[in-house]
Amino acid sequence: MPTLVVCAAPVAGMPGCRAELVDPDAPIATATDAGLTRGDGVFETVGVHDGRMHDLEPHLERLAQSASMLDLPAPDLGAMRDAIALAVRSLLESLPATPPTALAKVVYTRGPEHGPQAGRPTGYVYADVFPDVTRQRTEGVAVVTLTRGYPHAIGAKAPWLLVGAKTLSYAVNMAAERHVKALGLDDAILTSTDGYVLEAPRATVLVRLGDEIVTPAAEGGLLHGTAQRAAFESFTARGFACSYRDLTVAELEAADHVWLTDSVQLLRPIRELDGRMLVVDRGLTDGVNADLLAAG
Amino acid sequence: MPTLVVCAAPVAGMPGCRAELVDPDAPIATATDAGLTRGDGVFETVGVHDGRMHDLEPHLERLAQSASMLDLPAPDLGAMRDAIALAVRSLLESLPATPPTALAKVVYTRGPEHGPQAGRPTGYVYADVFPDVTRQRTEGVAVVTLTRGYPHAIGAKAPWLLVGAKTLSYAVNMAAERHVKALGLDDAILTSTDGYVLEAPRATVLVRLGDEIVTPAAEGGLLHGTAQRAAFESFTARGFACSYRDLTVAELEAADHVWLTDSVQLLRPIRELDGRMLVVDRGLTDGVNADLLAAG
């Protein structure tokens, strides 16, 4: 059973914000909430590993940045922090034992068009247990590249495309995931129309090229990964040179190893890419995942 | 005050569907509803002119088609039809006089991930009065072209991009509209990266080239407009040759007249495009709008 915390008045500077635990199955958004009618809002998913939240502050910073890109009022990060803590604490207290993996999802919408809350953002957090991902983290995942339809640097020229904002308009990401499952695979790597690697629908791509670990530059048009930043620290400590830069599909195909990383599933090695088997470095992957679990 | 009708069990073949009038300000979607958390669902907006619904069946057909493109269970169109009728009738009965323009918005989401309704789509309709649009229909609107980021025929090659489905993931459309308002303009025409005209964020583009009226082919990657089909009938009756085909930005720039058309605002002539003044054919525009109002 997930836990749900609703934030009344989740906007920075607006008085009266309080985080309140409510029934997770009770409806909370009205028919004209722009989050529901237009995917007009932002979110973050915070990983909770062995009962500890990871990278909370980078997630809150990215929530504020996404909100700014959508011209939303700045969220009250203090209230969000309290709401996340309350949701996670309540989830853990409701369980007989601490789960290895859980998550807290923060949602912040433009709010309803009508009614007493008209024009005021809706904010809430729900926390839940996540299924066991040991197999994906150790044996690896099968992945296919899919086009995202965009050239890789379009975001800078066309800010209305909201490239790099973590919006609630995730229908394309979910359709890409369904497409992949229908192929009997685990995940997708989205690529640009001009031959660059972007990201997975819900994860960041990392590749090893010799002694270098590369992740696509966020300026190229994607989300700046929170888990990826922690992974870079671990790889750096292991002697790799880590860099953000444009990464071509040709480089992806030539890489020694490829991983996906996100806040919940952490580092997943890719064992199959576009039908070709890749070598999984079990020792390196386990080591970085151990670092990620120890950090946070 | 809008009216709201909730459809319990809005899925085709699922027993127990009934359309029920509820408080429009009461929350109806739970925290894990995929419509809210991921913009994962579809919608339609039906125009109601002088108290009469227009093009209801084409809207219902497109709702079913969009749902199919998202691999959603087929919606119960009979139940949706009843829900729309109830919402509109209730709205009109609540008003002292019939408004010139109103709308009914149908929303159909993948539903909640948790709780007693888990995995069952959420369906509802709300109806409301729309502001007076006489000025836009007669004097015209100022428009700017903005890139949609995609090449124009990407949808056929990449179905996961959901091009041509009317999804709830409208954050980009709303961002384009905010961008336009910040420029002091009325609307945008979205264009492809390879120089083709697509559509407006919430309307279809029509251009006059001599005796020809052209709208971009839906196969090129956009929604098939419902109001545009009715407009074609009117233009045809007036002696124009109407066609769906790929339309280049160069042709848009060379057009005699350009219009936007949608179910609620009907035909709006463009009086300014990318800073250049266009001639508005007041007589032709008024005539087609009169036909649209008389049809339906």
mmCIF file of C-alpha atoms in Angstrom, chain A residues 38-235:
data_model
loop_
_atom_site.group_PDB
_atom_site.id
_atom_site.type_symbol
_atom_site.label_atom_id
_atom_site.label_comp_id
_atom_site.label_asym_id
_atom_site.label_seq_id
_atom_site.Cartn_x
_atom_site.Cartn_y
_atom_site.Cartn_z
ATOM 1 C CA ARG A 38 -2.690 18.594 -20.348
ATOM 2 C CA GLY A 39 0.220 16.877 -18.604
ATOM 3 C CA ASP A 40 1.088 20.429 -17.571
ATOM 4 C CA GLY A 41 3.330 20.052 -14.553
ATOM 5 C CA VAL A 42 6.599 18.529 -13.399
ATOM 6 C CA PHE A 43 7.766 15.619 -11.265
ATOM 7 C CA GLU A 44 10.727 13.900 -9.639
ATOM 8 C CA THR A 45 11.245 10.340 -8.463
ATOM 9 C CA VAL A 46 13.519 9.950 -5.441
ATOM 10 C CA GLY A 47 15.098 6.537 -4.830
ATOM 11 C CA VAL A 48 14.846 5.073 -1.315
ATOM 12 C CA HIS A 49 17.440 2.346 -0.798
ATOM 13 C CA ASP A 50 17.487 0.249 2.371
ATOM 14 C CA GLY A 51 15.250 2.846 3.944
ATOM 15 C CA ARG A 52 17.412 5.864 3.039
ATOM 16 C CA MET A 53 16.516 8.582 0.552
ATOM 17 C CA HIS A 54 19.231 9.251 -2.012
ATOM 18 C CA ASP A 55 20.117 12.548 -3.702
ATOM 19 C CA LEU A 56 17.126 14.377 -2.269
ATOM 20 C CA GLU A 57 18.591 17.857 -2.767
ATOM 21 C CA PRO A 58 19.564 17.373 -6.452
ATOM 22 C CA HIS A 59 16.027 16.087 -7.076
ATOM 23 C CA LEU A 60 14.490 19.142 -5.399
ATOM 24 C CA GLU A 61 16.801 21.435 -7.394
ATOM 25 C CA ARG A 62 15.785 19.744 -10.641
ATOM 26 C CA LEU A 63 12.089 20.002 -9.685
ATOM 27 C CA ALA A 64 12.526 23.756 -9.248
ATOM 28 C CA GLN A 65 14.438 23.995 -12.540
ATOM 29 C CA SER A 66 11.770 22.036 -14.444
ATOM 30 C CA ALA A 67 9.053 24.226 -12.892
ATOM 31 C CA SER A 68 10.920 27.331 -14.039
ATOM 32 C CA MET A 69 11.193 25.975 -17.608
ATOM 33 C CA LEU A 70 7.381 25.586 -17.611
ATOM 34 C CA ASP A 71 6.837 29.103 -16.175
ATOM 35 C CA LEU A 72 5.230 27.532 -13.100
ATOM 36 C CA PRO A 73 5.357 29.388 -9.779
ATOM 37 C CA ALA A 74 8.452 28.266 -7.849
ATOM 38 C CA PRO A 75 7.581 25.281 -5.652
ATOM 39 C CA ASP A 76 8.067 25.521 -1.889
ATOM 40 C CA LEU A 77 11.039 23.174 -1.633
ATOM 41 C CA GLY A 78 10.916 23.156 2.154
ATOM 42 C CA ALA A 79 7.336 21.957 2.048
ATOM 43 C CA MET A 80 8.225 19.378 -0.616
ATOM 44 C CA ARG A 81 11.137 18.161 1.513
ATOM 45 C CA ASP A 82 8.797 17.741 4.512
ATOM 46 C CA ALA A 83 6.184 15.993 2.367
ATOM 47 C CA ILE A 84 8.729 13.541 0.944
ATOM 48 C CA ALA A 85 10.093 12.774 4.411
ATOM 49 C CA LEU A 86 6.592 12.195 5.797
ATOM 50 C CA ALA A 87 5.562 9.949 2.884
ATOM 51 C CA VAL A 88 8.725 7.835 3.115
ATOM 52 C CA ARG A 89 8.652 7.574 6.912
ATOM 53 C CA SER A 90 4.989 6.537 6.846
ATOM 54 C CA LEU A 91 5.655 3.938 4.141
ATOM 55 C CA LEU A 92 8.556 2.394 6.069
ATOM 56 C CA GLU A 93 6.576 2.353 9.335
ATOM 57 C CA SER A 94 3.719 0.538 7.578
ATOM 58 C CA LEU A 95 5.960 -2.320 6.448
ATOM 59 C CA PRO A 96 7.101 -5.359 8.485
ATOM 60 C CA ALA A 97 10.688 -4.991 7.169
ATOM 61 C CA THR A 98 12.698 -2.329 5.330
ATOM 62 C CA PRO A 99 12.430 -2.970 1.560
ATOM 63 C CA PRO A 100 15.674 -2.909 -0.475
ATOM 64 C CA THR A 101 14.110 -0.497 -2.969
ATOM 65 C CA ALA A 102 11.339 2.054 -2.669
ATOM 66 C CA LEU A 103 10.598 5.413 -4.233
ATOM 67 C CA ALA A 104 8.965 8.735 -3.502
ATOM 68 C CA LYS A 105 7.365 10.503 -6.451
ATOM 69 C CA VAL A 106 6.778 14.259 -6.198
ATOM 70 C CA VAL A 107 4.171 15.773 -8.524
ATOM 71 C CA TYR A 108 3.645 19.526 -8.998
ATOM 72 C CA THR A 109 1.015 20.659 -11.530
ATOM 73 C CA ARG A 110 -0.267 24.015 -12.775
ATOM 74 C CA GLY A 111 -3.445 23.224 -10.827
ATOM 75 C CA PRO A 112 -7.150 23.448 -11.598
ATOM 76 C CA GLU A 113 -8.678 25.983 -13.957
ATOM 77 C CA HIS A 114 -11.884 26.182 -11.942
ATOM 78 C CA GLY A 115 -12.992 26.036 -8.337
ATOM 79 C CA PRO A 116 -11.650 27.407 -5.071
ATOM 80 C CA GLN A 117 -8.077 26.287 -5.934
ATOM 81 C CA ALA A 118 -8.146 27.741 -9.479
ATOM 82 C CA GLY A 119 -4.722 28.885 -10.637
ATOM 83 C CA ARG A 120 -2.961 27.341 -7.626
ATOM 84 C CA PRO A 121 -0.554 24.478 -8.272
ATOM 85 C CA THR A 122 -1.383 21.018 -6.984
ATOM 86 C CA GLY A 123 1.451 19.305 -5.106
ATOM 87 C CA TYR A 124 1.717 15.842 -3.668
ATOM 88 C CA VAL A 125 4.119 13.029 -2.904
ATOM 89 C CA TYR A 126 3.493 9.330 -2.905
ATOM 90 C CA ALA A 127 5.864 6.661 -1.711
ATOM 91 C CA ASP A 128 5.784 2.973 -2.550
ATOM 92 C CA VAL A 129 7.889 -0.182 -2.592
ATOM 93 C CA PHE A 130 9.618 -0.965 -5.911
ATOM 94 C CA PRO A 131 9.975 -4.535 -7.232
ATOM 95 C CA ASP A 132 13.289 -6.346 -6.808
ATOM 96 C CA VAL A 133 15.801 -5.292 -9.504
ATOM 97 C CA THR A 134 18.733 -7.531 -8.548
ATOM 98 C CA ARG A 135 18.593 -9.462 -11.831
ATOM 99 C CA GLN A 136 18.629 -6.302 -13.981
ATOM 100 C CA ARG A 137 21.531 -4.847 -11.943
ATOM 101 C CA THR A 138 23.645 -7.995 -12.181
ATOM 102 C CA GLU A 139 22.730 -9.875 -15.382
ATOM 103 C CA GLY A 140 21.883 -6.761 -17.366
ATOM 104 C CA VAL A 141 19.115 -5.663 -19.700
ATOM 105 C CA ALA A 142 18.262 -5.988 -23.406
ATOM 106 C CA VAL A 143 17.865 -2.612 -25.107
ATOM 107 C CA VAL A 144 16.943 -1.219 -28.515
ATOM 108 C CA THR A 145 17.666 2.252 -29.894
ATOM 109 C CA LEU A 146 14.584 4.279 -30.885
ATOM 110 C CA THR A 147 14.486 7.731 -32.438
ATOM 111 C CA ARG A 148 13.184 10.588 -30.270
ATOM 112 C CA GLY A 149 12.345 12.425 -33.490
ATOM 113 C CA TYR A 150 14.369 15.539 -32.581
ATOM 114 C CA PRO A 151 17.804 16.750 -33.662
ATOM 115 C CA HIS A 152 19.983 16.650 -30.537
ATOM 116 C CA ALA A 153 20.457 20.356 -29.850
ATOM 117 C CA ILE A 154 16.910 21.535 -30.604
ATOM 118 C CA GLY A 155 16.141 22.516 -26.989
ATOM 119 C CA ALA A 156 18.407 25.562 -26.990
ATOM 120 C CA LYS A 157 16.762 26.910 -30.171
ATOM 121 C CA ALA A 158 13.187 25.967 -29.260
ATOM 122 C CA PRO A 159 12.569 26.322 -25.509
ATOM 123 C CA TRP A 160 8.825 25.627 -25.983
ATOM 124 C CA LEU A 161 9.745 21.979 -26.689
ATOM 125 C CA LEU A 162 10.650 21.742 -22.960
ATOM 126 C CA VAL A 163 13.616 19.500 -23.708
ATOM 127 C CA GLY A 164 15.396 18.877 -20.409
ATOM 128 C CA ALA A 165 12.354 19.617 -18.235
ATOM 129 C CA LYS A 166 10.922 16.621 -16.373
ATOM 130 C CA THR A 167 7.278 17.263 -17.280
ATOM 131 C CA LEU A 168 4.163 15.202 -16.611
ATOM 132 C CA SER A 169 3.756 14.855 -20.408
ATOM 133 C CA TYR A 170 5.359 11.419 -20.499
ATOM 134 C CA ALA A 171 3.006 9.688 -22.969
ATOM 135 C CA VAL A 172 5.823 9.297 -25.515
ATOM 136 C CA ASN A 173 8.163 7.813 -22.912
ATOM 137 C CA MET A 174 5.469 5.330 -21.900
ATOM 138 C CA ALA A 175 4.723 4.465 -25.552
ATOM 139 C CA ALA A 176 8.445 3.825 -26.114
ATOM 140 C CA GLU A 177 8.428 1.494 -23.108
ATOM 141 C CA ARG A 178 5.368 -0.372 -24.404
ATOM 142 C CA HIS A 179 7.032 -0.679 -27.828
ATOM 143 C CA VAL A 180 10.093 -2.208 -26.185
ATOM 144 C CA LYS A 181 8.089 -4.664 -24.075
ATOM 145 C CA ALA A 182 6.183 -5.763 -27.191
ATOM 146 C CA LEU A 183 9.571 -6.624 -28.713
ATOM 147 C CA GLY A 184 10.340 -8.747 -25.629
ATOM 148 C CA LEU A 185 13.058 -6.327 -24.517
ATOM 149 C CA ASP A 186 13.697 -4.372 -21.313
ATOM 150 C CA ASP A 187 14.360 -0.770 -22.239
ATOM 151 C CA ALA A 188 15.112 1.754 -24.982
ATOM 152 C CA ILE A 189 17.864 4.248 -25.708
ATOM 153 C CA LEU A 190 16.377 7.276 -27.427
ATOM 154 C CA THR A 191 18.510 8.787 -30.184
ATOM 155 C CA SER A 192 18.351 12.058 -32.095
ATOM 156 C CA THR A 193 17.555 12.311 -35.801
ATOM 157 C CA ASP A 194 21.132 13.495 -36.378
ATOM 158 C CA GLY A 195 22.805 10.441 -34.877
ATOM 159 C CA TYR A 196 23.378 11.310 -31.216
ATOM 160 C CA VAL A 197 22.576 9.342 -28.075
ATOM 161 C CA LEU A 198 20.021 11.057 -25.833
ATOM 162 C CA GLU A 199 18.654 9.039 -22.894
ATOM 163 C CA ALA A 200 16.395 6.149 -21.925
ATOM 164 C CA PRO A 201 12.702 6.929 -21.279
ATOM 165 C CA ARG A 202 13.386 6.921 -17.535
ATOM 166 C CA ALA A 203 17.174 6.635 -17.199
ATOM 167 C CA THR A 204 20.505 8.147 -18.222
ATOM 168 C CA VAL A 205 22.974 6.418 -20.572
ATOM 169 C CA LEU A 206 26.605 5.842 -19.534
ATOM 170 C CA VAL A 207 29.205 4.306 -21.851
ATOM 171 C CA ARG A 208 32.759 3.108 -21.271
ATOM 172 C CA LEU A 209 35.232 3.943 -24.035
ATOM 173 C CA GLY A 210 38.612 2.657 -22.838
ATOM 174 C CA ASP A 211 39.432 4.539 -19.633
ATOM 175 C CA GLU A 212 36.722 7.125 -20.245
ATOM 176 C CA ILE A 213 33.136 7.075 -18.967
ATOM 177 C CA VAL A 214 30.885 9.326 -21.040
ATOM 178 C CA THR A 215 27.300 10.471 -20.598
ATOM 179 C CA PRO A 216 25.559 12.652 -23.190
ATOM 180 C CA ALA A 217 25.838 16.368 -22.404
ATOM 181 C CA ALA A 218 22.624 17.724 -20.898
ATOM 182 C CA GLU A 219 22.925 20.718 -23.252
ATOM 183 C CA GLY A 220 22.298 18.265 -26.092
ATOM 184 C CA GLY A 221 18.697 18.029 -25.024
ATOM 185 C CA LEU A 222 17.948 15.770 -22.096
ATOM 186 C CA LEU A 223 17.549 15.557 -18.365
ATOM 187 C CA HIS A 224 20.569 15.948 -16.153
ATOM 188 C CA GLY A 225 20.560 12.602 -14.311
ATOM 189 C CA THR A 226 20.746 12.626 -10.534
ATOM 190 C CA ALA A 227 21.917 8.995 -10.168
ATOM 191 C CA GLN A 228 24.358 9.546 -13.013
ATOM 192 C CA ARG A 229 26.131 12.238 -10.989
ATOM 193 C CA ALA A 230 26.627 9.799 -8.108
ATOM 194 C CA ALA A 231 27.817 7.127 -10.572
ATOM 195 C CA PHE A 232 30.428 9.559 -11.942
ATOM 196 C CA GLU A 233 31.860 9.958 -8.424
ATOM 197 C CA SER A 234 32.201 6.208 -8.125
ATOM 198 C CA PHE A 235 33.766 5.785 -11.567
#
